[in-house]
Amino acid sequence: MTSSLNRQIQQFYDASSRLWEEIWGEHMHHGYYGRAGTYKINRRQAQIDLIEELLDWSKVRTAENILDVGCGIGGSTLYLAKKFNAQATGITLSPAQAARATKRAQEFNLEEKVRFQVADAQNMPFEDNNFDLVWSLESGEHMPDKTKFLQECYRVLKPGGTLILVTWCHRPTNSVAGELTSDEQRHLEEIYCVYRLPYVISLPEYEAIALSCGFRDLRSDDWSMAVAPFWDVVIDSVFEPKAILGLLQSSWTTIQAAFSLGLMSRGYQRGLIRFGLLCATK
């Protein structure tokens, strides 16, 4: 299951990352549009604002050795390394992403401080107690074993180090809304198929797993409203001439993902998809 899924994720990002970079730039994650989602700012600035808002929310002011889990082409990794003048390592399942991120580090003159490699987040090739900040921005949804993933994050963190985990979730099921309906399950299954996800869980479930792994000082939040406008902006960008030309030259999986963006937008609208934040220390 895990090896097959990892291969699918690798192939998905190997095939699509170049096009997404051309259309969206180096940051392959949501943007921040104010807590109510009402700010009118361009997409790239919204993506940078998300990083800054997450650092402010988590109260992370310094870092010396950073791990970016699910680094894409290195957008957050390079941003954080430069901001904190820190050593940073980014890991991804995609050789194409790791190669592009390495080239970008050279373009930023950060090759002495930042490195990228292909690695599995559920079996990281790092020593215990290694990093003072583990950053995971929209990669938890890809993990087939959420507990193993968080155990690995805990293992590689130094005592006193901070985890910032930001991930796609589904709505909580421990409230009056109850368990997910069959229609909600079908909606999620479509998203899983398009974006090569095993499954997503709720934010309260992530909190319980983190506590069971030994994390302390745990804080969480739901920023769904703050990021929801991002998907409509991305949908609009797909219809730009450059994007259409790129899609015509892309693989079927990339084309399918592009034309399925509405699944995420509708997921936010109906309250099914949630943008969950978790911050904790070791």
mmCIF file of N, CA and C in Angstrom, residues 51-160:
data_model
loop_
_atom_site.group_PDB
_atom_site.id
_atom_site.type_symbol
_atom_site.label_atom_id
_atom_site.label_comp_id
_atom_site.label_asym_id
_atom_site.label_seq_id
_atom_site.Cartn_x
_atom_site.Cartn_y
_atom_site.Cartn_z
ATOM 1 N N ILE A 51 2.888 31.951 5.128
ATOM 2 C CA ILE A 51 4.091 31.544 5.866
ATOM 3 C C ILE A 51 4.309 32.458 7.065
ATOM 4 N N GLU A 52 4.237 33.764 6.836
ATOM 5 C CA GLU A 52 4.476 34.720 7.915
ATOM 6 C C GLU A 52 3.412 34.620 9.004
ATOM 7 N N GLU A 53 2.174 34.448 8.614
ATOM 8 C CA GLU A 53 1.099 34.326 9.602
ATOM 9 C C GLU A 53 1.250 33.052 10.429
ATOM 10 N N LEU A 54 1.714 31.978 9.796
ATOM 11 C CA LEU A 54 1.932 30.731 10.533
ATOM 12 C C LEU A 54 3.058 30.896 11.549
ATOM 13 N N LEU A 55 4.114 31.565 11.170
ATOM 14 C CA LEU A 55 5.215 31.803 12.107
ATOM 15 C C LEU A 55 4.752 32.675 13.266
ATOM 16 N N ASP A 56 3.951 33.686 12.961
ATOM 17 C CA ASP A 56 3.439 34.562 14.012
ATOM 18 C C ASP A 56 2.500 33.796 14.942
ATOM 19 N N TRP A 57 1.607 32.991 14.357
ATOM 20 C CA TRP A 57 0.654 32.221 15.153
ATOM 21 C C TRP A 57 1.372 31.218 16.067
ATOM 22 N N SER A 58 2.419 30.591 15.542
ATOM 23 C CA SER A 58 3.131 29.567 16.304
ATOM 24 C C SER A 58 4.176 30.154 17.246
ATOM 25 N N LYS A 59 4.389 31.472 17.138
ATOM 26 C CA LYS A 59 5.351 32.181 17.981
ATOM 27 C C LYS A 59 6.793 31.701 17.762
ATOM 28 N N VAL A 60 7.078 31.244 16.553
ATOM 29 C CA VAL A 60 8.448 30.861 16.199
ATOM 30 C C VAL A 60 9.189 32.109 15.735
ATOM 31 N N ARG A 61 10.223 32.477 16.483
ATOM 32 C CA ARG A 61 10.981 33.699 16.183
ATOM 33 C C ARG A 61 12.368 33.397 15.632
ATOM 34 N N THR A 62 12.902 32.232 15.960
ATOM 35 C CA THR A 62 14.237 31.861 15.505
ATOM 36 C C THR A 62 14.262 30.373 15.152
ATOM 37 N N ALA A 63 15.224 30.001 14.347
ATOM 38 C CA ALA A 63 15.459 28.595 14.018
ATOM 39 C C ALA A 63 16.877 28.481 13.480
ATOM 40 N N GLU A 64 17.549 27.393 13.828
ATOM 41 C CA GLU A 64 18.914 27.176 13.367
ATOM 42 C C GLU A 64 19.020 26.017 12.382
ATOM 43 N N ASN A 65 18.187 24.997 12.566
ATOM 44 C CA ASN A 65 18.243 23.821 11.698
ATOM 45 C C ASN A 65 16.818 23.370 11.416
ATOM 46 N N ILE A 66 16.366 23.551 10.187
ATOM 47 C CA ILE A 66 14.962 23.375 9.816
ATOM 48 C C ILE A 66 14.801 22.157 8.920
ATOM 49 N N LEU A 67 13.733 21.408 9.154
ATOM 50 C CA LEU A 67 13.336 20.337 8.240
ATOM 51 C C LEU A 67 11.988 20.697 7.633
ATOM 52 N N ASP A 68 11.923 20.726 6.301
ATOM 53 C CA ASP A 68 10.682 20.968 5.579
ATOM 54 C C ASP A 68 10.221 19.628 5.005
ATOM 55 N N VAL A 69 9.144 19.103 5.565
ATOM 56 C CA VAL A 69 8.632 17.784 5.177
ATOM 57 C C VAL A 69 7.604 17.952 4.067
ATOM 58 N N GLY A 70 7.922 17.438 2.883
ATOM 59 C CA GLY A 70 7.061 17.652 1.733
ATOM 60 C C GLY A 70 7.342 19.020 1.150
ATOM 61 N N CYS A 71 8.587 19.220 0.720
ATOM 62 C CA CYS A 71 9.098 20.565 0.420
ATOM 63 C C CYS A 71 8.722 21.090 -0.958
ATOM 64 N N GLY A 72 8.140 20.258 -1.815
ATOM 65 C CA GLY A 72 7.855 20.724 -3.162
ATOM 66 C C GLY A 72 9.135 21.126 -3.873
ATOM 67 N N ILE A 73 9.120 22.271 -4.527
ATOM 68 C CA ILE A 73 10.331 22.757 -5.198
ATOM 69 C C ILE A 73 11.083 23.758 -4.316
ATOM 70 N N GLY A 74 10.830 23.676 -3.013
ATOM 71 C CA GLY A 74 11.656 24.410 -2.055
ATOM 72 C C GLY A 74 11.209 25.803 -1.705
ATOM 73 N N GLY A 75 9.978 26.158 -2.022
ATOM 74 C CA GLY A 75 9.509 27.514 -1.738
ATOM 75 C C GLY A 75 9.630 27.893 -0.273
ATOM 76 N N SER A 76 9.008 27.116 0.607
ATOM 77 C CA SER A 76 9.055 27.415 2.044
ATOM 78 C C SER A 76 10.455 27.204 2.608
ATOM 79 N N THR A 77 11.127 26.145 2.144
ATOM 80 C CA THR A 77 12.461 25.831 2.667
ATOM 81 C C THR A 77 13.405 27.005 2.486
ATOM 82 N N LEU A 78 13.448 27.528 1.278
ATOM 83 C CA LEU A 78 14.357 28.633 0.968
ATOM 84 C C LEU A 78 13.924 29.910 1.685
ATOM 85 N N TYR A 79 12.635 30.132 1.762
ATOM 86 C CA TYR A 79 12.123 31.322 2.451
ATOM 87 C C TYR A 79 12.515 31.297 3.920
ATOM 88 N N LEU A 80 12.317 30.154 4.575
ATOM 89 C CA LEU A 80 12.633 30.042 6.002
ATOM 90 C C LEU A 80 14.138 30.104 6.251
ATOM 91 N N ALA A 81 14.924 29.457 5.390
ATOM 92 C CA ALA A 81 16.382 29.482 5.552
ATOM 93 C C ALA A 81 16.909 30.905 5.461
ATOM 94 N N LYS A 82 16.375 31.653 4.506
ATOM 95 C CA LYS A 82 16.813 33.042 4.340
ATOM 96 C C LYS A 82 16.331 33.908 5.497
ATOM 97 N N LYS A 83 15.084 33.730 5.902
ATOM 98 C CA LYS A 83 14.521 34.555 6.974
ATOM 99 C C LYS A 83 15.278 34.391 8.278
ATOM 100 N N PHE A 84 15.608 33.135 8.613
ATOM 101 C CA PHE A 84 16.247 32.852 9.895
ATOM 102 C C PHE A 84 17.762 32.671 9.792
ATOM 103 N N ASN A 85 18.305 32.817 8.577
ATOM 104 C CA ASN A 85 19.737 32.558 8.355
ATOM 105 C C ASN A 85 20.101 31.187 8.927
ATOM 106 N N ALA A 86 19.307 30.202 8.544
ATOM 107 C CA ALA A 86 19.386 28.867 9.146
ATOM 108 C C ALA A 86 19.831 27.821 8.140
ATOM 109 N N GLN A 87 20.307 26.696 8.655
ATOM 110 C CA GLN A 87 20.462 25.500 7.848
ATOM 111 C C GLN A 87 19.067 24.914 7.617
ATOM 112 N N ALA A 88 18.843 24.354 6.441
ATOM 113 C CA ALA A 88 17.527 23.787 6.168
ATOM 114 C C ALA A 88 17.657 22.590 5.239
ATOM 115 N N THR A 89 16.786 21.612 5.473
ATOM 116 C CA THR A 89 16.715 20.419 4.639
ATOM 117 C C THR A 89 15.282 20.241 4.191
ATOM 118 N N GLY A 90 15.092 19.991 2.912
ATOM 119 C CA GLY A 90 13.762 19.711 2.386
ATOM 120 C C GLY A 90 13.705 18.298 1.857
ATOM 121 N N ILE A 91 12.624 17.582 2.170
ATOM 122 C CA ILE A 91 12.458 16.228 1.636
ATOM 123 C C ILE A 91 11.160 16.133 0.843
ATOM 124 N N THR A 92 11.197 15.323 -0.201
ATOM 125 C CA THR A 92 10.059 15.099 -1.080
ATOM 126 C C THR A 92 10.177 13.701 -1.660
ATOM 127 N N LEU A 93 9.068 13.145 -2.099
ATOM 128 C CA LEU A 93 9.106 11.850 -2.774
ATOM 129 C C LEU A 93 9.457 11.993 -4.257
ATOM 130 N N SER A 94 9.453 13.217 -4.749
ATOM 131 C CA SER A 94 9.622 13.464 -6.182
ATOM 132 C C SER A 94 11.058 13.832 -6.536
ATOM 133 N N PRO A 95 11.772 13.001 -7.309
ATOM 134 C CA PRO A 95 13.117 13.377 -7.763
ATOM 135 C C PRO A 95 13.111 14.657 -8.592
ATOM 136 N N ALA A 96 12.065 14.871 -9.371
ATOM 137 C CA ALA A 96 11.983 16.090 -10.179
ATOM 138 C C ALA A 96 11.902 17.321 -9.283
ATOM 139 N N GLN A 97 11.125 17.236 -8.221
ATOM 140 C CA GLN A 97 11.030 18.364 -7.298
ATOM 141 C C GLN A 97 12.343 18.596 -6.573
ATOM 142 N N ALA A 98 12.990 17.528 -6.114
ATOM 143 C CA ALA A 98 14.263 17.675 -5.396
ATOM 144 C C ALA A 98 15.320 18.313 -6.287
ATOM 145 N N ALA A 99 15.364 17.910 -7.553
ATOM 146 C CA ALA A 99 16.338 18.467 -8.492
ATOM 147 C C ALA A 99 16.061 19.945 -8.755
ATOM 148 N N ARG A 100 14.798 20.276 -8.946
ATOM 149 C CA ARG A 100 14.444 21.679 -9.199
ATOM 150 C C ARG A 100 14.715 22.529 -7.961
ATOM 151 N N ALA A 101 14.397 22.019 -6.783
ATOM 152 C CA ALA A 101 14.641 22.759 -5.548
ATOM 153 C C ALA A 101 16.140 22.997 -5.351
ATOM 154 N N THR A 102 16.960 21.997 -5.664
ATOM 155 C CA THR A 102 18.412 22.143 -5.541
ATOM 156 C C THR A 102 18.921 23.240 -6.478
ATOM 157 N N LYS A 103 18.407 23.263 -7.678
ATOM 158 C CA LYS A 103 18.802 24.303 -8.632
ATOM 159 C C LYS A 103 18.386 25.683 -8.136
ATOM 160 N N ARG A 104 17.211 25.762 -7.545
ATOM 161 C CA ARG A 104 16.725 27.044 -7.032
ATOM 162 C C ARG A 104 17.572 27.505 -5.845
ATOM 163 N N ALA A 105 18.037 26.578 -5.026
ATOM 164 C CA ALA A 105 18.922 26.948 -3.916
ATOM 165 C C ALA A 105 20.199 27.583 -4.460
ATOM 166 N N GLN A 106 20.707 27.048 -5.561
ATOM 167 C CA GLN A 106 21.894 27.621 -6.187
ATOM 168 C C GLN A 106 21.601 29.022 -6.727
ATOM 169 N N GLU A 107 20.426 29.198 -7.310
ATOM 170 C CA GLU A 107 20.033 30.511 -7.834
ATOM 171 C C GLU A 107 19.906 31.539 -6.716
ATOM 172 N N PHE A 108 19.551 31.078 -5.521
ATOM 173 C CA PHE A 108 19.416 31.962 -4.365
ATOM 174 C C PHE A 108 20.723 32.093 -3.583
ATOM 175 N N ASN A 109 21.783 31.446 -4.080
ATOM 176 C CA ASN A 109 23.079 31.422 -3.376
ATOM 177 C C ASN A 109 22.947 30.847 -1.969
ATOM 178 N N LEU A 110 22.101 29.840 -1.846
ATOM 179 C CA LEU A 110 21.872 29.203 -0.549
ATOM 180 C C LEU A 110 22.311 27.739 -0.541
ATOM 181 N N GLU A 111 23.087 27.327 -1.550
ATOM 182 C CA GLU A 111 23.453 25.915 -1.635
ATOM 183 C C GLU A 111 24.322 25.448 -0.479
ATOM 184 N N GLU A 112 24.988 26.391 0.223
ATOM 185 C CA GLU A 112 25.798 26.001 1.381
ATOM 186 C C GLU A 112 24.949 25.775 2.623
ATOM 187 N N LYS A 113 23.744 26.321 2.626
ATOM 188 C CA LYS A 113 22.887 26.239 3.808
ATOM 189 C C LYS A 113 21.701 25.293 3.629
ATOM 190 N N VAL A 114 21.298 25.064 2.388
ATOM 191 C CA VAL A 114 20.055 24.328 2.135
ATOM 192 C C VAL A 114 20.336 23.128 1.239
ATOM 193 N N ARG A 115 19.741 22.008 1.587
ATOM 194 C CA ARG A 115 19.865 20.833 0.728
ATOM 195 C C ARG A 115 18.507 20.153 0.604
ATOM 196 N N PHE A 116 18.343 19.476 -0.517
ATOM 197 C CA PHE A 116 17.085 18.784 -0.797
ATOM 198 C C PHE A 116 17.385 17.337 -1.165
ATOM 199 N N GLN A 117 16.495 16.447 -0.742
ATOM 200 C CA GLN A 117 16.703 15.049 -1.052
ATOM 201 C C GLN A 117 15.377 14.304 -1.136
ATOM 202 N N VAL A 118 15.417 13.187 -1.835
ATOM 203 C CA VAL A 118 14.256 12.313 -1.919
ATOM 204 C C VAL A 118 14.236 11.434 -0.676
ATOM 205 N N ALA A 119 13.142 11.481 0.057
ATOM 206 C CA ALA A 119 13.035 10.698 1.295
ATOM 207 C C ALA A 119 11.571 10.517 1.660
ATOM 208 N N ASP A 120 11.301 9.456 2.398
ATOM 209 C CA ASP A 120 9.960 9.125 2.871
ATOM 210 C C ASP A 120 9.778 9.723 4.261
ATOM 211 N N ALA A 121 8.765 10.557 4.429
ATOM 212 C CA ALA A 121 8.522 11.210 5.719
ATOM 213 C C ALA A 121 8.170 10.228 6.816
ATOM 214 N N GLN A 122 7.761 9.019 6.459
ATOM 215 C CA GLN A 122 7.427 8.009 7.469
ATOM 216 C C GLN A 122 8.628 7.152 7.848
ATOM 217 N N ASN A 123 9.756 7.410 7.202
ATOM 218 C CA ASN A 123 10.990 6.697 7.523
ATOM 219 C C ASN A 123 12.164 7.613 7.163
ATOM 220 N N MET A 124 12.334 8.670 7.931
ATOM 221 C CA MET A 124 13.290 9.715 7.573
ATOM 222 C C MET A 124 14.735 9.276 7.818
ATOM 223 N N PRO A 125 15.634 9.662 6.918
ATOM 224 C CA PRO A 125 17.042 9.258 7.039
ATOM 225 C C PRO A 125 17.857 10.213 7.905
ATOM 226 N N PHE A 126 17.306 10.597 9.048
ATOM 227 C CA PHE A 126 17.973 11.562 9.923
ATOM 228 C C PHE A 126 18.116 10.983 11.329
ATOM 229 N N GLU A 127 19.130 11.478 12.030
ATOM 230 C CA GLU A 127 19.346 11.052 13.410
ATOM 231 C C GLU A 127 18.261 11.620 14.323
ATOM 232 N N ASP A 128 18.137 11.028 15.482
ATOM 233 C CA ASP A 128 17.229 11.550 16.500
ATOM 234 C C ASP A 128 17.693 12.944 16.941
ATOM 235 N N ASN A 129 16.741 13.758 17.407
ATOM 236 C CA ASN A 129 17.071 15.041 18.058
ATOM 237 C C ASN A 129 17.949 15.926 17.166
ATOM 238 N N ASN A 130 17.512 16.122 15.934
ATOM 239 C CA ASN A 130 18.354 16.767 14.924
ATOM 240 C C ASN A 130 17.938 18.194 14.592
ATOM 241 N N PHE A 131 16.642 18.471 14.518
ATOM 242 C CA PHE A 131 16.144 19.760 14.023
ATOM 243 C C PHE A 131 15.436 20.527 15.133
ATOM 244 N N ASP A 132 15.556 21.847 15.104
ATOM 245 C CA ASP A 132 14.810 22.631 16.093
ATOM 246 C C ASP A 132 13.479 23.145 15.553
ATOM 247 N N LEU A 133 13.245 22.977 14.231
ATOM 248 C CA LEU A 133 11.940 23.296 13.653
ATOM 249 C C LEU A 133 11.628 22.268 12.572
ATOM 250 N N VAL A 134 10.517 21.557 12.740
ATOM 251 C CA VAL A 134 9.993 20.689 11.689
ATOM 252 C C VAL A 134 8.751 21.362 11.130
ATOM 253 N N TRP A 135 8.800 21.634 9.842
ATOM 254 C CA TRP A 135 7.763 22.401 9.131
ATOM 255 C C TRP A 135 7.109 21.464 8.128
ATOM 256 N N SER A 136 5.805 21.298 8.231
ATOM 257 C CA SER A 136 5.069 20.460 7.280
ATOM 258 C C SER A 136 3.859 21.236 6.799
ATOM 259 N N LEU A 137 3.977 21.799 5.609
ATOM 260 C CA LEU A 137 2.922 22.649 5.059
ATOM 261 C C LEU A 137 2.232 21.902 3.909
ATOM 262 N N GLU A 138 1.059 21.364 4.218
ATOM 263 C CA GLU A 138 0.235 20.663 3.239
ATOM 264 C C GLU A 138 0.932 19.423 2.676
ATOM 265 N N SER A 139 1.440 18.597 3.583
ATOM 266 C CA SER A 139 1.949 17.285 3.180
ATOM 267 C C SER A 139 1.325 16.157 4.005
ATOM 268 N N GLY A 140 0.786 16.479 5.180
ATOM 269 C CA GLY A 140 0.193 15.450 6.037
ATOM 270 C C GLY A 140 -0.919 14.679 5.359
ATOM 271 N N GLU A 141 -1.645 15.339 4.463
ATOM 272 C CA GLU A 141 -2.742 14.663 3.770
ATOM 273 C C GLU A 141 -2.255 13.511 2.883
ATOM 274 N N HIS A 142 -0.972 13.539 2.497
ATOM 275 C CA HIS A 142 -0.421 12.480 1.660
ATOM 276 C C HIS A 142 0.043 11.263 2.465
ATOM 277 N N MET A 143 0.097 11.377 3.777
ATOM 278 C CA MET A 143 0.696 10.319 4.599
ATOM 279 C C MET A 143 -0.285 9.167 4.833
ATOM 280 N N PRO A 144 0.083 7.952 4.434
ATOM 281 C CA PRO A 144 -0.829 6.817 4.636
ATOM 282 C C PRO A 144 -0.937 6.388 6.094
ATOM 283 N N ASP A 145 0.082 6.688 6.904
ATOM 284 C CA ASP A 145 0.044 6.364 8.338
ATOM 285 C C ASP A 145 0.334 7.654 9.103
ATOM 286 N N LYS A 146 -0.712 8.331 9.527
ATOM 287 C CA LYS A 146 -0.546 9.633 10.176
ATOM 288 C C LYS A 146 0.231 9.492 11.496
ATOM 289 N N THR A 147 0.017 8.387 12.200
ATOM 290 C CA THR A 147 0.722 8.186 13.469
ATOM 291 C C THR A 147 2.212 8.006 13.227
ATOM 292 N N LYS A 148 2.586 7.175 12.277
ATOM 293 C CA LYS A 148 3.994 6.970 11.968
ATOM 294 C C LYS A 148 4.650 8.281 11.531
ATOM 295 N N PHE A 149 3.946 9.062 10.751
ATOM 296 C CA PHE A 149 4.441 10.363 10.294
ATOM 297 C C PHE A 149 4.750 11.274 11.482
ATOM 298 N N LEU A 150 3.809 11.394 12.408
ATOM 299 C CA LEU A 150 4.026 12.276 13.556
ATOM 300 C C LEU A 150 5.071 11.702 14.517
ATOM 301 N N GLN A 151 5.148 10.397 14.617
ATOM 302 C CA GLN A 151 6.218 9.791 15.426
ATOM 303 C C GLN A 151 7.589 10.151 14.863
ATOM 304 N N GLU A 152 7.725 10.147 13.538
ATOM 305 C CA GLU A 152 8.985 10.511 12.903
ATOM 306 C C GLU A 152 9.304 11.994 13.109
ATOM 307 N N CYS A 153 8.295 12.836 13.016
ATOM 308 C CA CYS A 153 8.512 14.265 13.275
ATOM 309 C C CYS A 153 9.011 14.473 14.700
ATOM 310 N N TYR A 154 8.403 13.743 15.637
ATOM 311 C CA TYR A 154 8.830 13.841 17.032
ATOM 312 C C TYR A 154 10.258 13.340 17.203
ATOM 313 N N ARG A 155 10.576 12.232 16.571
ATOM 314 C CA ARG A 155 11.901 11.623 16.724
ATOM 315 C C ARG A 155 13.017 12.559 16.268
ATOM 316 N N VAL A 156 12.833 13.216 15.132
ATOM 317 C CA VAL A 156 13.928 14.016 14.571
ATOM 318 C C VAL A 156 14.011 15.413 15.188
ATOM 319 N N LEU A 157 12.995 15.801 15.951
ATOM 320 C CA LEU A 157 13.033 17.096 16.632
ATOM 321 C C LEU A 157 13.979 17.063 17.824
ATOM 322 N N LYS A 158 14.684 18.155 18.046
ATOM 323 C CA LYS A 158 15.472 18.311 19.263
ATOM 324 C C LYS A 158 14.525 18.543 20.443
ATOM 325 N N PRO A 159 14.904 18.161 21.653
ATOM 326 C CA PRO A 159 14.102 18.539 22.821
ATOM 327 C C PRO A 159 13.926 20.061 22.859
ATOM 328 N N GLY A 160 12.698 20.499 23.041
ATOM 329 C CA GLY A 160 12.405 21.923 22.997
ATOM 330 C C GLY A 160 12.100 22.443 21.612
#
